[in-house]
Every structure is written in structure tokens, then in C-alpha cells.
PDB file of C-alpha atoms in Angstrom:
ATOM      1  CA  MET A 988       7.405  21.752  26.197  1.00  0.00           C
ATOM      2  CA  LYS A 989       7.800  19.098  23.522  1.00  0.00           C
ATOM      3  CA  PRO A 990      11.239  18.814  21.919  1.00  0.00           C
ATOM      4  CA  ALA A 991      11.676  20.226  18.426  1.00  0.00           C
ATOM      5  CA  THR A 992      14.057  17.445  17.385  1.00  0.00           C
ATOM      6  CA  TRP A 993      14.529  13.745  18.072  1.00  0.00           C
ATOM      7  CA  SER A 994      17.778  11.828  17.787  1.00  0.00           C
ATOM      8  CA  LEU A 995      17.811   8.951  15.300  1.00  0.00           C
ATOM      9  CA  ALA A 996      19.772   6.964  17.875  1.00  0.00           C
ATOM     10  CA  ASP A 997      16.598   6.864  19.998  1.00  0.00           C
ATOM     11  CA  LEU A 998      14.252   5.974  17.121  1.00  0.00           C
ATOM     12  CA  GLU A 999      13.131   2.820  15.366  1.00  0.00           C
ATOM     13  CA  ILE A1000      10.980   2.485  12.246  1.00  0.00           C
ATOM     14  CA  ILE A1001       7.649   0.723  12.771  1.00  0.00           C
ATOM     15  CA  GLY A1002       6.085   1.381   9.355  1.00  0.00           C
ATOM     16  CA  TYR A1003       5.669   3.975   6.650  1.00  0.00           C
ATOM     17  CA  ALA A1004       3.222   6.803   6.008  1.00  0.00           C
ATOM     18  CA  ASP A1005       1.631   5.529   2.818  1.00  0.00           C
ATOM     19  CA  ASP A1006      -0.712   2.852   1.507  1.00  0.00           C
ATOM     20  CA  ARG A1007       0.174   1.490  -1.953  1.00  0.00           C
ATOM     21  CA  ASP A1008      -0.850  -1.437  -4.098  1.00  0.00           C
ATOM     22  CA  GLN A1009       1.480  -3.140  -6.565  1.00  0.00           C
ATOM     23  CA  THR A1010       0.539  -0.805  -9.427  1.00  0.00           C
ATOM     24  CA  MET A1011       2.093   2.075  -7.461  1.00  0.00           C
ATOM     25  CA  LEU A1012       5.443   0.393  -6.835  1.00  0.00           C
ATOM     26  CA  PRO A1013       8.388   0.695  -6.590  1.00  0.00           C
ATOM     27  CA  ALA A1014       8.306   3.804  -4.417  1.00  0.00           C
ATOM     28  CA  ILE A1015      10.258   5.663  -1.778  1.00  0.00           C
ATOM     29  CA  VAL A1016       8.068   5.972   1.325  1.00  0.00           C
ATOM     30  CA  PRO A1017       8.406   8.162   4.452  1.00  0.00           C
ATOM     31  CA  PRO A1018       9.102   6.199   7.621  1.00  0.00           C
ATOM     32  CA  VAL A1019       6.993   6.185  10.764  1.00  0.00           C
ATOM     33  CA  PHE A1020       9.317   6.460  13.768  1.00  0.00           C
ATOM     34  CA  ARG A1021       8.838   5.287  17.344  1.00  0.00           C
ATOM     35  CA  SER A1022      10.893   6.367  20.318  1.00  0.00           C
ATOM     36  CA  ILE A1023      12.929   3.583  21.905  1.00  0.00           C
ATOM     37  CA  SER A1024      13.200   5.299  25.288  1.00  0.00           C
ATOM     38  CA  ASN A1025       9.498   6.221  25.295  1.00  0.00           C
ATOM     39  CA  PRO A1026       7.576   3.647  23.200  1.00  0.00           C
ATOM     40  CA  ASP A1027       4.350   5.620  23.421  1.00  0.00           C
ATOM     41  CA  VAL A1028       5.820   8.393  21.239  1.00  0.00           C
ATOM     42  CA  VAL A1029       5.350   7.946  17.486  1.00  0.00           C
ATOM     43  CA  LEU A1030       6.535  10.435  14.855  1.00  0.00           C
ATOM     44  CA  VAL A1031       4.771  10.772  11.498  1.00  0.00           C
ATOM     45  CA  PRO A1032       5.329  13.094   8.523  1.00  0.00           C
ATOM     46  CA  PRO A1033       5.698  15.797   7.593  1.00  0.00           C
ATOM     47  CA  PHE A1034       9.173  16.044   9.096  1.00  0.00           C
ATOM     48  CA  ALA A1035      12.744  16.793   8.107  1.00  0.00           C
ATOM     49  CA  VAL A1036      15.599  14.344   8.610  1.00  0.00           C
ATOM     50  CA  ARG A1037      18.923  16.136   8.962  1.00  0.00           C
ATOM     51  CA  PHE A1038      22.008  14.048   9.569  1.00  0.00           C
ATOM     52  CA  ASP A1039      21.199  12.174  12.799  1.00  0.00           C
ATOM     53  CA  VAL A1040      18.053  14.038  13.932  1.00  0.00           C
ATOM     54  CA  VAL A1041      14.384  14.283  12.982  1.00  0.00           C
ATOM     55  CA  ALA A1042      12.865  17.763  13.148  1.00  0.00           C
ATOM     56  CA  ARG A1043       9.351  19.256  12.941  1.00  0.00           C
ATOM     57  CA  ALA A1044       7.601  15.875  13.089  1.00  0.00           C
ATOM     58  CA  THR A1045       4.000  15.327  14.151  1.00  0.00           C
ATOM     59  CA  GLU A1046       3.965  13.478  17.460  1.00  0.00           C
ATOM     60  CA  LEU A1047       1.257  10.898  18.171  1.00  0.00           C
ATOM     61  CA  SER A1048       0.633   8.352  20.860  1.00  0.00           C
ATOM     62  CA  PHE A1049       1.155   4.730  19.868  1.00  0.00           C
ATOM     63  CA  ALA A1050      -2.600   4.115  20.253  1.00  0.00           C
ATOM     64  CA  GLU A1051      -3.307   6.926  17.791  1.00  0.00           C
ATOM     65  CA  ALA A1052      -0.756   5.515  15.332  1.00  0.00           C
ATOM     66  CA  GLU A1053      -2.378   2.087  15.526  1.00  0.00           C
ATOM     67  CA  SER A1054      -5.672   3.575  14.305  1.00  0.00           C
ATOM     68  CA  LEU A1055      -4.142   5.140  11.189  1.00  0.00           C
ATOM     69  CA  PRO A1056      -3.948   1.933   9.084  1.00  0.00           C
ATOM     70  CA  ASP A1057      -7.732   1.678   9.288  1.00  0.00           C
ATOM     71  CA  ARG A1058      -7.886   5.101   7.632  1.00  0.00           C
ATOM     72  CA  ARG A1059      -5.296   3.967   5.045  1.00  0.00           C
ATOM     73  CA  GLU A1060      -2.872   6.682   6.163  1.00  0.00           C
ATOM     74  CA  VAL A1061       0.008   4.477   7.296  1.00  0.00           C
ATOM     75  CA  THR A1062       1.193   0.891   6.962  1.00  0.00           C
ATOM     76  CA  LEU A1063       2.647  -0.670  10.115  1.00  0.00           C
ATOM     77  CA  PHE A1064       5.100  -3.550  10.053  1.00  0.00           C
ATOM     78  CA  PHE A1065       3.961  -6.912  11.380  1.00  0.00           C
ATOM     79  CA  GLY A1066       7.485  -8.001  12.236  1.00  0.00           C
ATOM     80  CA  ALA A1067      10.348  -6.429  14.136  1.00  0.00           C
ATOM     81  CA  PRO A1068      10.984  -2.694  13.683  1.00  0.00           C
ATOM     82  CA  LEU A1069      13.980  -1.350  11.783  1.00  0.00           C
ATOM     83  CA  VAL A1070      16.770   0.505  13.527  1.00  0.00           C
ATOM     84  CA  ALA A1071      16.748   4.126  12.285  1.00  0.00           C
ATOM     85  CA  GLN A1072      20.021   5.171  10.691  1.00  0.00           C
ATOM     86  CA  PRO A1073      21.311   8.425   9.188  1.00  0.00           C
ATOM     87  CA  ASP A1074      21.465   8.886   5.423  1.00  0.00           C
ATOM     88  CA  HIS A1075      19.232   5.885   4.727  1.00  0.00           C
ATOM     89  CA  GLU A1076      16.197   5.536   2.454  1.00  0.00           C
ATOM     90  CA  LEU A1077      13.052   3.473   3.019  1.00  0.00           C
ATOM     91  CA  TRP A1078      11.449   2.137  -0.157  1.00  0.00           C
ATOM     92  CA  LEU A1079       9.293  -0.675  -1.509  1.00  0.00           C
ATOM     93  CA  ARG A1080      10.174  -3.018  -4.345  1.00  0.00           C
ATOM     94  CA  ARG A1081       7.605  -4.004  -6.975  1.00  0.00           C
ATOM     95  CA  ASN A1082       6.681  -7.118  -4.981  1.00  0.00           C
ATOM     96  CA  GLY A1083       6.049  -5.042  -1.850  1.00  0.00           C
ATOM     97  CA  GLU A1084       9.330  -5.984  -0.147  1.00  0.00           C
ATOM     98  CA  VAL A1085      10.467  -3.306   2.302  1.00  0.00           C
ATOM     99  CA  VAL A1086      14.042  -2.100   1.764  1.00  0.00           C
ATOM    100  CA  TYR A1087      15.982   0.151   4.139  1.00  0.00           C
ATOM    101  CA  GLN A1088      19.449   0.905   2.904  1.00  0.00           C
ATOM    102  CA  PRO A1089      21.983   3.715   2.466  1.00  0.00           C
ATOM    103  CA  ALA A1090      20.454   6.456   0.311  1.00  0.00           C
ATOM    104  CA  LEU A1091      23.181   6.153  -2.336  1.00  0.00           C
ATOM    105  CA  GLU A1092      22.565   2.407  -2.747  1.00  0.00           C
ATOM    106  CA  ALA A1093      18.804   2.922  -2.882  1.00  0.00           C
ATOM    107  CA  ARG A1094      19.132   5.605  -5.554  1.00  0.00           C
ATOM    108  CA  ARG A1095      21.480   3.407  -7.580  1.00  0.00           C
ATOM    109  CA  GLU A1096      19.072   0.455  -7.509  1.00  0.00           C
ATOM    110  CA  LEU A1097      16.041   2.607  -8.343  1.00  0.00           C
ATOM    111  CA  ASP A1098      17.909   4.264 -11.214  1.00  0.00           C
ATOM    112  CA  HIS A1099      18.726   0.815 -12.581  1.00  0.00           C
ATOM    113  CA  LEU A1100      15.060  -0.199 -12.385  1.00  0.00           C
ATOM    114  CA  CYS A1101      14.156   3.032 -14.168  1.00  0.00           C
ATOM    115  CA  LYS A1102      16.585   2.334 -17.017  1.00  0.00           C
ATOM    116  CA  LEU A1103      15.259  -1.206 -17.481  1.00  0.00           C
ATOM    117  CA  ALA A1104      11.640  -0.010 -17.496  1.00  0.00           C
ATOM    118  CA  THR A1105      12.427   2.806 -19.941  1.00  0.00           C
ATOM    119  CA  GLN A1106      14.101   0.329 -22.281  1.00  0.00           C
ATOM    120  CA  ARG A1107      11.015  -1.901 -22.177  1.00  0.00           C
ATOM    121  CA  ALA A1108       8.832   1.135 -22.876  1.00  0.00           C
ATOM    122  CA  ARG A1109      10.899   2.049 -25.950  1.00  0.00           C
ATOM    123  CA  ILE A1110      10.730  -1.493 -27.313  1.00  0.00           C
ATOM    124  CA  ALA A1111       6.968  -1.709 -26.756  1.00  0.00           C
ATOM    125  CA  LEU A1112       6.443   1.703 -28.354  1.00  0.00           C
ATOM    126  CA  ALA A1113       8.410   0.688 -31.450  1.00  0.00           C
ATOM    127  CA  ALA A1114       6.267  -2.460 -31.657  1.00  0.00           C
ATOM    128  CA  GLY A1115       3.064  -0.428 -31.481  1.00  0.00           C
ATOM    129  CA  ASP A1116       2.100  -1.937 -28.115  1.00  0.00           C
ATOM    130  CA  MET A1117       0.749   1.194 -26.451  1.00  0.00           C
ATOM    131  CA  ALA A1118      -0.523  -0.549 -23.301  1.00  0.00           C
ATOM    132  CA  SER A1119       2.819  -2.181 -22.516  1.00  0.00           C
ATOM    133  CA  ALA A1120       4.711   1.017 -23.320  1.00  0.00           C
ATOM    134  CA  GLU A1121       2.445   2.994 -20.987  1.00  0.00           C
ATOM    135  CA  ALA A1122       2.857   0.488 -18.145  1.00  0.00           C
ATOM    136  CA  ALA A1123       6.634   0.368 -18.499  1.00  0.00           C
ATOM    137  CA  ALA A1124       6.955   4.178 -18.683  1.00  0.00           C
ATOM    138  CA  SER A1125       4.820   4.506 -15.552  1.00  0.00           C
ATOM    139  CA  LYS A1126       7.079   2.066 -13.714  1.00  0.00           C
ATOM    140  CA  ALA A1127      10.113   4.059 -14.846  1.00  0.00           C
ATOM    141  CA  ILE A1128       8.627   7.230 -13.354  1.00  0.00           C
ATOM    142  CA  LEU A1129       7.786   5.435 -10.105  1.00  0.00           C
ATOM    143  CA  SER A1130      11.433   4.379  -9.902  1.00  0.00           C
ATOM    144  CA  ASN A1131      12.712   7.855 -10.770  1.00  0.00           C
ATOM    145  CA  ASP A1132      10.287  10.760 -11.066  1.00  0.00           C
ATOM    146  CA  ARG A1133      12.982  12.765 -12.882  1.00  0.00           C
ATOM    147  CA  SER A1134      13.041  10.446 -15.891  1.00  0.00           C
ATOM    148  CA  VAL A1135      12.586  12.801 -18.859  1.00  0.00           C
ATOM    149  CA  ALA A1136      12.539   9.889 -21.321  1.00  0.00           C
ATOM    150  CA  ALA A1137       9.644   8.201 -19.525  1.00  0.00           C
ATOM    151  CA  PHE A1138       7.561  11.396 -19.512  1.00  0.00           C
ATOM    152  CA  ALA A1139       8.328  11.888 -23.224  1.00  0.00           C
ATOM    153  CA  ILE A1140       7.266   8.329 -24.047  1.00  0.00           C
ATOM    154  CA  LYS A1141       3.975   8.842 -22.218  1.00  0.00           C
ATOM    155  CA  ALA A1142       3.491  12.118 -24.115  1.00  0.00           C
ATOM    156  CA  ALA A1143       4.193  10.352 -27.433  1.00  0.00           C
ATOM    157  CA  ILE A1144       1.584   7.727 -26.561  1.00  0.00           C
ATOM    158  CA  ARG A1145      -0.996  10.424 -25.883  1.00  0.00           C
ATOM    159  CA  ARG A1146      -0.181  12.149 -29.153  1.00  0.00           C
ATOM    160  CA  LYS A1147      -0.588   8.855 -30.989  1.00  0.00           C
ATOM    161  CA  LEU A1148      -3.965   8.345 -29.298  1.00  0.00           C
ATOM    162  CA  GLY A1149      -5.116  11.886 -30.085  1.00  0.00           C
ATOM    163  CA  LYS A1150      -5.098  13.141 -26.482  1.00  0.00           C
ATOM    164  CA  PRO A1151      -3.500  16.612 -26.575  1.00  0.00           C
ATOM    165  CA  ALA A1152      -4.500  17.434 -22.980  1.00  0.00           C
ATOM    166  CA  GLY A1153      -2.637  14.350 -21.763  1.00  0.00           C
ATOM    167  CA  GLU A1154       0.401  15.300 -23.819  1.00  0.00           C
ATOM    168  CA  ARG A1155       0.385  18.817 -22.320  1.00  0.00           C
ATOM    169  CA  LEU A1156       0.164  17.326 -18.826  1.00  0.00           C
ATOM    170  CA  MET A1157       3.291  15.248 -19.434  1.00  0.00           C
ATOM    171  CA  ALA A1158       5.095  18.372 -20.670  1.00  0.00           C
ATOM    172  CA  GLU A1159       4.073  20.223 -17.495  1.00  0.00           C
ATOM    173  CA  LEU A1160       5.257  17.373 -15.267  1.00  0.00           C
ATOM    174  CA  ALA A1161       8.620  17.382 -17.041  1.00  0.00           C
ATOM    175  CA  GLY A1162       8.826  21.178 -17.043  1.00  0.00           C
ATOM    176  CA  ASP A1163      11.351  21.320 -14.198  1.00  0.00           C
ATOM    177  CA  LEU A1164      13.572  18.767 -15.921  1.00  0.00           C
ATOM    178  CA  LEU A1165      13.788  20.019 -19.511  1.00  0.00           C
ATOM    179  CA  ASP A1166      12.721  23.124 -21.423  1.00  0.00           C
ATOM    180  CA  LEU A1167       9.550  22.824 -23.495  1.00  0.00           C
ATOM    181  CA  ALA A1168      11.194  22.965 -26.939  1.00  0.00           C
ATOM    182  CA  ALA A1169      13.669  20.220 -26.084  1.00  0.00           C
ATOM    183  CA  PHE A1170      10.893  18.116 -24.559  1.00  0.00           C
ATOM    184  CA  HIS A1171       8.793  18.400 -27.738  1.00  0.00           C
ATOM    185  CA  CYS A1172      11.815  17.316 -29.816  1.00  0.00           C
ATOM    186  CA  LEU A1173      12.127  14.231 -27.623  1.00  0.00           C
ATOM    187  CA  VAL A1174       8.397  13.511 -27.961  1.00  0.00           C
ATOM    188  CA  ASN A1175       8.717  13.844 -31.758  1.00  0.00           C
ATOM    189  CA  HIS A1176      11.553  11.319 -31.681  1.00  0.00           C
ATOM    190  CA  TYR A1177       9.526   8.750 -29.765  1.00  0.00           C
ATOM    191  CA  ARG A1178       6.365   9.418 -31.759  1.00  0.00           C
ATOM    192  CA  SER A1179       8.254   8.749 -35.003  1.00  0.00           C
ATOM    193  CA  SER A1180       9.219   5.305 -33.705  1.00  0.00           C
ATOM    194  CA  VAL A1181       5.572   4.196 -33.489  1.00  0.00           C
ATOM    195  CA  PRO A1182       4.708   2.085 -36.538  1.00  0.00           C
ATOM    196  CA  ALA A1183       1.884   3.270 -38.769  1.00  0.00           C
ATOM    197  CA  LEU A1184      -1.273   1.205 -38.986  1.00  0.00           C
ATOM    198  CA  SER A1185      -1.085  -1.397 -41.702  1.00  0.00           C
ATOM    199  CA  ALA A1186      -3.276  -0.740 -44.729  1.00  0.00           C
ATOM    200  CA  PRO A1187      -5.963  -3.342 -45.413  1.00  0.00           C
ATOM    201  CA  PRO A1188      -5.064  -5.832 -48.124  1.00  0.00           C
ATOM    202  CA  VAL A1189      -6.202  -4.911 -51.626  1.00  0.00           C
ATOM    203  CA  GLU A1190      -8.268  -7.537 -53.395  1.00  0.00           C
ATOM    204  CA  PRO A1191      -6.556  -8.457 -56.661  1.00  0.00           C
ATOM    205  CA  LEU A1192      -8.415  -7.661 -59.851  1.00  0.00           C
ATOM    206  CA  LEU A1193      -8.998 -11.025 -61.535  1.00  0.00           C
ATOM    207  CA  GLY A1194     -11.240  -9.857 -64.285  1.00  0.00           C
ATOM    208  CA  ARG A1195     -14.238  -7.665 -64.682  1.00  0.00           C
ATOM    209  CA  ARG A1196     -16.237  -7.536 -61.424  1.00  0.00           C
ATOM    210  CA  SER A1197     -20.001  -7.921 -61.757  1.00  0.00           C
ATOM    211  CA  PRO A1198     -21.812  -4.784 -60.516  1.00  0.00           C
ATOM    212  CA  MET A1199     -24.358  -7.082 -58.776  1.00  0.00           C
ATOM    213  CA  LYS A1200     -21.746  -9.069 -56.786  1.00  0.00           C
ATOM    214  CA  ASP A1201     -22.347  -9.048 -53.000  1.00  0.00           C
ATOM    215  CA  MET A1202     -25.484  -6.910 -53.317  1.00  0.00           C
ATOM    216  CA  ALA A1203     -27.339  -9.330 -51.065  1.00  0.00           C
ATOM    217  CA  THR A1204     -24.990  -8.554 -48.201  1.00  0.00           C
ATOM    218  CA  PHE A1205     -26.195  -4.942 -47.886  1.00  0.00           C
ATOM    219  CA  LEU A1206     -29.340  -4.010 -46.000  1.00  0.00           C
ATOM    220  CA  PRO A1207     -31.948  -2.104 -48.020  1.00  0.00           C
ATOM    221  CA  HIS A1208     -32.353   1.608 -47.298  1.00  0.00           C
ATOM    222  CA  GLN A1209     -35.066   2.282 -44.756  1.00  0.00           C
TER     223      GLN A1209
END
């Protein structure tokens, strides 16, 4: 009978169960474990890591695990594996660098990245640069998917662009973080920071304008 749990002391990390390009980073990723005492045993998600053990993992042979990258289900490391440790987080920086560090340090660094991205999103929104604001807000959410401000900025962008369905989606995604009324107040705040479109310049009146001026520039009615 296969064991229900595996000790982290007997595991190393040989990759992660995800396949992401740079537009989907940074991101926390689930590790792919390999047994040190029995190298043919590989553990993939879903699983639960509790203190110093891994429970309820899917067990594969190493040959099976090697075929998963072709199906874009896992990414295996080319270099040396990482030693599995309790209370650690595996994540990828924006440049694809793999980071394995204590969970508290990882959360602190990701929260910092989220704050920087949210600040850039606010500045871009106030400048009327919707594309840059959208990109920065998306990066903030990738860094911390509990960033209410980033969801509200994305909702404000959709309201500005006349996309009510997109705005409602952002409200739903933030529903577990903030009640709907408070979320709408935050969206109103960010929407009010978006500059209005500039009015076209008015041609000064320098005298009586001839009613025939510029008539040649209009096509005749068909």
C-alpha cells in the first residue's frame, strides 16, 4: 500500500507544476517533488504540505514526469534540484528566475512588488494611459491576488472604456476581499482620477466667414 504522506526530509524539488510566460509573472508555483531515497518516485499536485510532510499527492514515475513538459503541465529544472524545506515558498520573478525561500520572506517581497506595481498603475491612470495602467494593475494582482486597489483600478479602466461586464467581473473577483458598496466607492475614486478628453481647439473668429469657404472639400451627395 502506498504511503499517504512523504517526509520533506526525503524530498527534493525538480521543477514546478505550471507553464508560464513572462506576461504571467511573478507567480507562486507548486513544486514538483522527487524522492531522494527512491528517485523513481515523483510527487505532483494536488497535495497538501503540512509542516514537514507532503500529503495526498499524486505519485508518478520519473519517466511519466519527464513526459509532462511536452504537454505543458510541468516545468522541470535543467540544473541541480532544490532541497525541500518546511515553511518555504517556490515562486518566479518577472524575469523567470526561480526563488525558493521562507514563506514570510517570499510574501514580503511579493507584497513589495505589488505596492510598486499599484503605484505605477495609479500614476498611469491619472495620466490617462489606460494600457500602462492595465498592465501595472495586472502585475500587482499577479504579485498579490488579494490586492483590492489593483482590482478597483482595473474596474475603473473598464468603466472608462464603457465595458460594464468587465467592471462587474472585477467586482466579483474582489468580492471576498471587500463588500460591493465599498468596492464601488473605490472604483469611483480611481475613475475620477482619469483625465477627461481634451476638447478640440476652437478656431478663432477673425471676421465674417464666407458661406462658400471649404465647400470644395466635401464630396457631393450621391
